[in-house]
Short mmCIF file of C-alpha atoms and ligand atoms in Angstrom, two decimals:
data_model
loop_
_atom_site.label_atom_id
_atom_site.label_comp_id
_atom_site.label_asym_id
_atom_site.label_seq_id
_atom_site.Cartn_x
_atom_site.Cartn_y
_atom_site.Cartn_z
CA MET A 1 27.20 -0.53 6.20
CA GLU A 2 23.76 -0.63 6.22
CA ARG A 3 22.90 -4.19 8.27
CA PHE A 4 19.60 -4.82 6.68
CA GLU A 5 17.55 -4.36 3.43
CA ILE A 6 13.79 -4.42 3.95
CA SER A 7 11.94 -5.86 0.89
CA ASP A 8 8.57 -6.45 2.70
CA ARG A 9 7.25 -4.35 5.93
CA ARG A 10 7.06 -7.16 7.93
CA PHE A 11 10.81 -7.81 8.16
CA ALA A 12 11.25 -4.63 9.63
CA HIS A 13 9.88 -6.09 12.84
CA TYR A 14 12.09 -9.49 12.66
CA VAL A 15 15.00 -7.43 12.67
CA LEU A 16 16.22 -4.75 16.11
CA ALA A 17 17.31 -1.58 15.27
CA ASN A 18 20.00 -1.51 17.77
CA ALA A 19 21.26 -5.09 17.41
CA PRO A 20 24.72 -4.95 15.59
CA LEU A 21 26.08 -7.58 13.55
CA GLU A 22 29.03 -8.98 15.92
CA GLU A 23 32.19 -10.44 14.40
CA LEU A 24 32.85 -13.45 17.19
CA ALA A 25 35.77 -14.50 15.60
CA THR A 26 37.88 -14.83 12.41
CA GLY A 27 40.67 -16.32 10.54
CA PHE A 28 39.13 -19.62 9.96
CA ARG A 29 39.49 -20.87 6.41
CA TRP A 30 36.11 -21.84 5.37
CA ILE A 31 33.64 -22.54 8.37
CA GLU A 32 30.38 -24.17 7.97
CA GLY A 33 28.00 -26.42 9.86
CA PRO A 34 27.24 -24.33 12.96
CA VAL A 35 24.81 -25.99 15.92
CA TRP A 36 23.70 -24.61 19.06
CA MET A 37 24.39 -26.24 22.07
CA GLY A 38 22.12 -25.12 24.82
CA ASP A 39 23.11 -26.99 27.70
CA TRP A 40 26.78 -26.40 27.10
CA ASN A 41 25.67 -22.70 26.30
CA CYS A 42 28.18 -22.81 22.97
CA LEU A 43 28.31 -23.17 19.49
CA LEU A 44 29.89 -26.01 17.62
CA PHE A 45 30.69 -25.09 13.97
CA GLN A 46 33.42 -26.40 11.32
CA ASP A 47 36.29 -24.82 10.09
CA LEU A 48 36.20 -27.51 7.32
CA PRO A 49 39.15 -27.21 5.06
CA ARG A 50 41.31 -27.27 8.29
CA ASN A 51 39.48 -30.58 9.61
CA ARG A 52 38.46 -29.18 13.07
CA THR A 53 35.20 -28.68 14.64
CA MET A 54 35.65 -25.50 16.64
CA ARG A 55 33.57 -24.53 19.92
CA TRP A 56 32.84 -20.69 20.55
CA SER A 57 31.52 -19.56 23.93
CA GLU A 58 30.73 -16.19 25.30
CA ALA A 59 32.43 -16.67 28.44
CA ALA A 60 35.63 -18.44 27.04
CA GLY A 61 35.64 -17.23 23.07
CA ILE A 62 36.95 -19.57 20.54
CA SER A 63 38.36 -23.26 21.01
CA VAL A 64 39.04 -26.56 19.35
CA TYR A 65 36.29 -29.29 20.22
CA ARG A 66 37.53 -31.89 18.05
CA ALA A 67 40.63 -32.37 15.56
CA PRO A 68 40.71 -34.18 13.54
CA SER A 69 36.92 -33.95 12.35
CA ASN A 70 37.12 -36.14 9.42
CA TYR A 71 36.43 -32.97 7.38
CA ALA A 72 33.09 -32.99 9.14
CA ASN A 73 30.50 -30.49 7.36
CA GLY A 74 26.68 -30.15 8.88
CA GLN A 75 25.71 -30.84 12.25
CA ALA A 76 22.31 -31.45 14.20
CA ARG A 77 21.48 -32.78 17.46
CA ASP A 78 19.20 -35.92 17.85
CA ARG A 79 16.23 -35.92 20.12
CA GLN A 80 18.49 -37.19 23.22
CA GLY A 81 20.79 -34.11 22.30
CA ARG A 82 23.52 -36.49 20.93
CA LEU A 83 25.89 -34.41 17.98
CA ILE A 84 25.19 -36.15 14.70
CA ALA A 85 27.96 -34.91 12.07
CA CYS A 86 28.39 -35.38 8.40
CA SER A 87 31.92 -36.35 7.50
CA HIS A 88 33.29 -35.98 3.70
CA GLN A 89 36.26 -37.70 4.43
CA ALA A 90 34.92 -40.58 6.00
CA ARG A 91 31.79 -40.48 3.71
CA CYS A 92 29.51 -41.51 6.53
CA LEU A 93 27.03 -39.73 9.47
CA TYR A 94 28.65 -40.40 12.97
CA ARG A 95 27.16 -39.24 16.61
CA THR A 96 29.05 -38.71 19.82
CA GLU A 97 27.78 -40.54 22.40
CA PHE A 98 26.98 -39.37 25.96
CA ASP A 99 30.54 -40.75 26.93
CA GLY A 100 32.40 -39.52 24.40
CA GLU A 101 32.68 -42.51 21.76
CA VAL A 102 32.12 -41.53 18.27
CA ARG A 103 30.23 -44.09 16.56
CA THR A 104 29.62 -44.57 12.73
CA LEU A 105 25.74 -44.33 11.96
CA VAL A 106 25.69 -45.17 8.24
CA THR A 107 28.22 -45.29 5.46
CA GLN A 108 26.27 -46.97 2.52
CA HIS A 109 23.12 -47.28 0.57
CA GLU A 110 22.45 -50.63 -0.89
CA GLY A 111 25.84 -51.85 -0.70
CA LYS A 112 27.71 -48.82 -2.23
CA ARG A 113 29.40 -45.94 -0.27
CA LEU A 114 28.03 -42.56 0.42
CA ASN A 115 29.34 -39.82 -1.36
CA ALA A 116 30.29 -36.86 0.87
CA PRO A 117 27.21 -36.26 3.33
CA ASN A 118 26.97 -32.28 3.46
CA ASP A 119 24.11 -31.34 6.01
CA VAL A 120 21.72 -32.82 8.20
CA VAL A 121 18.48 -32.50 10.41
CA VAL A 122 16.97 -34.62 12.70
CA LYS A 123 12.90 -35.11 12.60
CA SER A 124 11.02 -35.33 15.81
CA ASP A 125 10.16 -39.05 15.29
CA GLY A 126 14.14 -39.66 15.51
CA THR A 127 14.88 -40.16 11.81
CA ILE A 128 18.05 -38.73 10.38
CA TRP A 129 17.62 -36.64 7.04
CA PHE A 130 20.49 -35.71 4.99
CA SER A 131 21.91 -34.55 1.53
CA ASP A 132 24.79 -36.90 -0.18
CA PRO A 133 26.45 -34.31 -2.92
CA LEU A 134 29.58 -34.98 -4.74
CA TYR A 135 31.13 -31.58 -3.26
CA GLY A 136 33.52 -33.19 -0.56
CA ILE A 137 35.20 -35.89 -2.54
CA SER A 138 35.57 -33.96 -6.03
CA THR A 139 38.51 -32.03 -4.46
CA ASP A 140 41.21 -32.44 -1.67
CA TYR A 141 40.48 -29.53 -0.29
CA GLU A 142 37.56 -30.57 1.84
CA GLY A 143 38.19 -34.08 2.52
CA GLY A 144 39.95 -35.37 -0.39
CA ARG A 145 39.36 -36.86 -3.89
CA GLN A 146 37.68 -39.92 -4.16
CA ILE A 147 35.50 -42.08 -6.75
CA SER A 148 31.77 -41.73 -6.25
CA GLU A 149 29.61 -44.97 -6.21
CA GLN A 150 26.31 -43.43 -6.75
CA PRO A 151 24.26 -40.49 -7.60
CA PRO A 152 23.69 -37.44 -5.48
CA ALA A 153 20.47 -38.02 -3.66
CA LEU A 154 18.65 -36.96 -0.33
CA TYR A 155 18.34 -39.71 2.56
CA ARG A 156 16.29 -40.62 5.33
CA PHE A 157 18.12 -42.75 7.88
CA ASP A 158 16.47 -44.59 10.74
CA PRO A 159 19.25 -45.29 13.52
CA GLU A 160 16.53 -47.83 15.61
CA SER A 161 16.23 -50.04 12.30
CA ASN A 162 19.50 -48.94 10.36
CA ASP A 163 17.11 -48.54 7.46
CA ILE A 164 18.35 -45.86 5.01
CA ARG A 165 16.16 -44.98 1.69
CA VAL A 166 16.69 -42.27 -0.66
CA MET A 167 13.60 -39.95 -0.36
CA ALA A 168 14.84 -37.69 -3.79
CA GLY A 169 17.19 -38.53 -6.26
CA ASP A 170 16.52 -35.84 -8.75
CA PHE A 171 19.23 -33.62 -7.58
CA ASP A 172 22.55 -32.18 -8.97
CA GLY A 173 23.78 -31.08 -5.48
CA PRO A 174 21.44 -31.59 -2.45
CA ASN A 175 23.04 -29.59 0.23
CA GLY A 176 21.18 -27.73 3.49
CA LEU A 177 17.95 -28.85 4.32
CA ALA A 178 15.21 -28.13 7.08
CA PHE A 179 12.06 -28.73 8.05
CA SER A 180 8.88 -26.64 8.67
CA PRO A 181 7.91 -25.99 12.63
CA ASP A 182 4.80 -28.48 11.98
CA GLU A 183 7.24 -31.23 9.67
CA ARG A 184 4.83 -31.03 6.66
CA ARG A 185 7.42 -29.58 4.86
CA LEU A 186 11.26 -30.11 4.04
CA TYR A 187 13.21 -27.47 2.53
CA VAL A 188 16.16 -28.36 0.47
CA ALA A 189 18.92 -26.29 -1.12
CA GLU A 190 20.06 -27.74 -4.84
CA THR A 191 23.38 -26.15 -5.22
CA GLY A 192 23.96 -27.82 -8.20
CA ASP A 193 26.50 -29.59 -10.33
CA GLN A 194 29.39 -27.08 -9.80
CA THR A 195 31.56 -28.32 -12.53
CA SER A 196 28.55 -26.76 -15.12
CA ASP A 197 28.69 -23.50 -16.26
CA THR A 198 24.91 -23.16 -15.44
CA PRO A 199 24.66 -25.00 -12.23
CA ARG A 200 20.69 -25.47 -10.85
CA GLN A 201 20.83 -23.29 -7.90
CA TYR A 202 17.63 -22.75 -5.79
CA ILE A 203 15.68 -24.00 -3.02
CA ARG A 204 13.04 -26.69 -3.12
CA VAL A 205 10.04 -27.39 -1.17
CA PHE A 206 8.62 -30.94 -0.85
CA ASP A 207 5.65 -31.95 1.13
CA VAL A 208 6.18 -34.92 3.82
CA SER A 209 3.42 -37.61 4.25
CA PRO A 210 1.91 -37.97 7.65
CA ASP A 211 4.06 -41.04 8.68
CA GLY A 212 7.30 -39.42 7.41
CA ARG A 213 8.26 -41.94 4.76
CA ARG A 214 7.28 -39.86 1.46
CA LEU A 215 7.80 -36.87 -0.11
CA SER A 216 6.11 -35.45 -2.79
CA GLY A 217 6.22 -32.16 -4.87
CA GLY A 218 9.77 -30.91 -5.06
CA ASP A 219 9.35 -27.86 -6.73
CA VAL A 220 11.22 -24.71 -6.88
CA PHE A 221 10.58 -22.55 -4.04
CA HIS A 222 12.64 -19.42 -4.35
CA LYS A 223 15.88 -18.73 -5.97
CA VAL A 224 18.49 -16.73 -3.75
CA GLU A 225 20.44 -14.01 -5.38
CA PRO A 226 23.27 -12.98 -5.27
CA GLY A 227 25.10 -16.39 -4.62
CA TYR A 228 22.70 -19.20 -3.74
CA CYS A 229 21.45 -21.14 -0.96
CA ASP A 230 24.20 -23.56 1.08
CA GLY A 231 22.67 -23.59 4.31
CA LEU A 232 19.25 -22.77 5.90
CA CYS A 233 17.33 -22.55 9.05
CA VAL A 234 13.62 -22.18 9.90
CA ASP A 235 11.97 -19.56 12.64
CA GLU A 236 9.17 -20.16 14.68
CA GLU A 237 6.57 -19.14 12.17
CA GLY A 238 8.21 -20.97 9.42
CA ASN A 239 9.99 -18.13 7.87
CA LEU A 240 13.17 -19.47 6.26
CA TRP A 241 16.57 -17.78 6.65
CA SER A 242 19.00 -18.78 4.14
CA SER A 243 22.79 -18.22 3.33
CA ALA A 244 23.29 -16.20 0.32
CA GLY A 245 26.48 -14.20 -1.73
CA ASP A 246 25.55 -10.84 0.53
CA GLY A 247 24.32 -12.15 3.64
CA VAL A 248 21.23 -14.03 5.31
CA HIS A 249 17.91 -13.77 3.16
CA CYS A 250 14.62 -14.22 5.05
CA ILE A 251 12.02 -15.91 3.09
CA ASP A 252 8.14 -16.22 4.37
CA PRO A 253 6.57 -19.88 3.84
CA GLY A 254 4.75 -18.34 0.50
CA GLY A 255 8.84 -18.42 -1.30
CA ARG A 256 8.81 -14.44 -1.08
CA LEU A 257 11.89 -12.45 0.12
CA LEU A 258 11.33 -10.23 3.08
CA GLY A 259 14.59 -8.92 3.80
CA LYS A 260 18.29 -9.46 4.26
CA VAL A 261 20.65 -9.27 7.00
CA LEU A 262 23.81 -7.79 5.11
CA VAL A 263 27.25 -9.60 5.76
CA PRO A 264 30.34 -8.42 4.69
CA ARG A 265 31.49 -12.15 3.40
CA THR A 266 29.37 -14.98 1.46
CA VAL A 267 27.76 -16.81 3.94
CA ALA A 268 27.57 -20.53 3.82
CA ASN A 269 25.47 -21.88 7.04
CA LEU A 270 23.65 -20.50 9.90
CA ALA A 271 21.92 -21.36 12.92
CA PHE A 272 19.78 -19.95 15.87
CA GLY A 273 21.12 -20.28 19.09
CA GLY A 274 21.25 -18.51 22.61
CA ARG A 275 19.16 -18.85 25.32
CA LYS A 276 16.10 -17.42 23.81
CA LYS A 277 16.96 -18.79 20.15
CA ASN A 278 16.95 -15.32 19.06
CA ARG A 279 20.57 -14.89 18.15
CA LEU A 280 21.41 -15.99 14.58
CA PHE A 281 24.91 -17.22 14.00
CA ILE A 282 26.41 -17.12 10.76
CA ALA A 283 29.49 -18.64 9.30
CA GLY A 284 30.73 -16.18 6.90
CA SER A 285 33.56 -17.58 4.85
CA GLN A 286 36.63 -16.97 7.19
CA THR A 287 34.28 -15.17 10.12
CA LEU A 288 31.68 -16.21 12.38
CA TYR A 289 28.92 -13.63 13.03
CA ALA A 290 26.05 -13.42 15.29
CA ILE A 291 23.14 -11.16 15.32
CA PHE A 292 20.32 -10.60 17.75
CA LEU A 293 16.86 -10.91 16.13
CA ASN A 294 13.30 -10.32 16.87
CA ARG A 295 12.46 -13.84 15.80
CA ARG A 296 13.26 -17.11 17.67
CA GLY A 297 14.49 -20.52 15.74
CA ALA A 298 11.88 -23.42 15.50
CA GLN A 299 11.07 -25.52 18.38
CA TRP A 300 10.65 -29.04 18.07
CA PRO A 301 7.29 -30.05 17.84
MG1 MG B 401 26.35 -27.00 2.82
#
């Protein structure tokens, strides 16, 4: 099977002719939320319907990091390096402190419970941005059916002040998100109302105000096909790497598809990692894949 599909000549320089798509581990139920832990030299990710956070390292392979995980999904590290995770079942964000204590950060907005936080990023000012669609509480598979108390939304949470605010409410199903390297843009996947025959599914782009407190825009940036964008990440030059039905799609800051890393299974989420941040870890349904690229993941400004 071909590993790449090149739509734009630039993409030929982004991939490595002799780097294989490696299958690191398989047999999971559905994997999600990869995050690279550079100081631990490992990847953490979720086996979501199995209610476990898994760990992979080159030296030791696969082990369980945390079980139960409270049906955790997206993960990110804050500026201090602490792990932040979205929990479907507990309908919260939680943070793992340096001593191992797991602290609940936020469960509510205006007195109503969050739905099922799905994915999360941390901005350089320490604020935590996350999506809160209904998916995780609409079935018993990924956390348990529960009643929604408020519409889906994209939130900004400030862990210093505990201020939580809706940054965009006009989503059917906000999902993966990523800032551009200069943090002037925020990309958010809309994965739609999945009870609809024709769910809205595309990546939106917002402009972030200089003080980081407001978003504007929100237009459709790119529509991934086949499948849709669930999780996404950004490289050092601001290209987006999006999950898709046939692998990973690379999209330039103008919204143009540059090429694809073809993966034999549907991809849900992905993260750059490794010592040089040039290894893309891919959560592909039941299988964890990785591939070395001639790109590096974005650095924090
Ligand atoms: Mg997601």
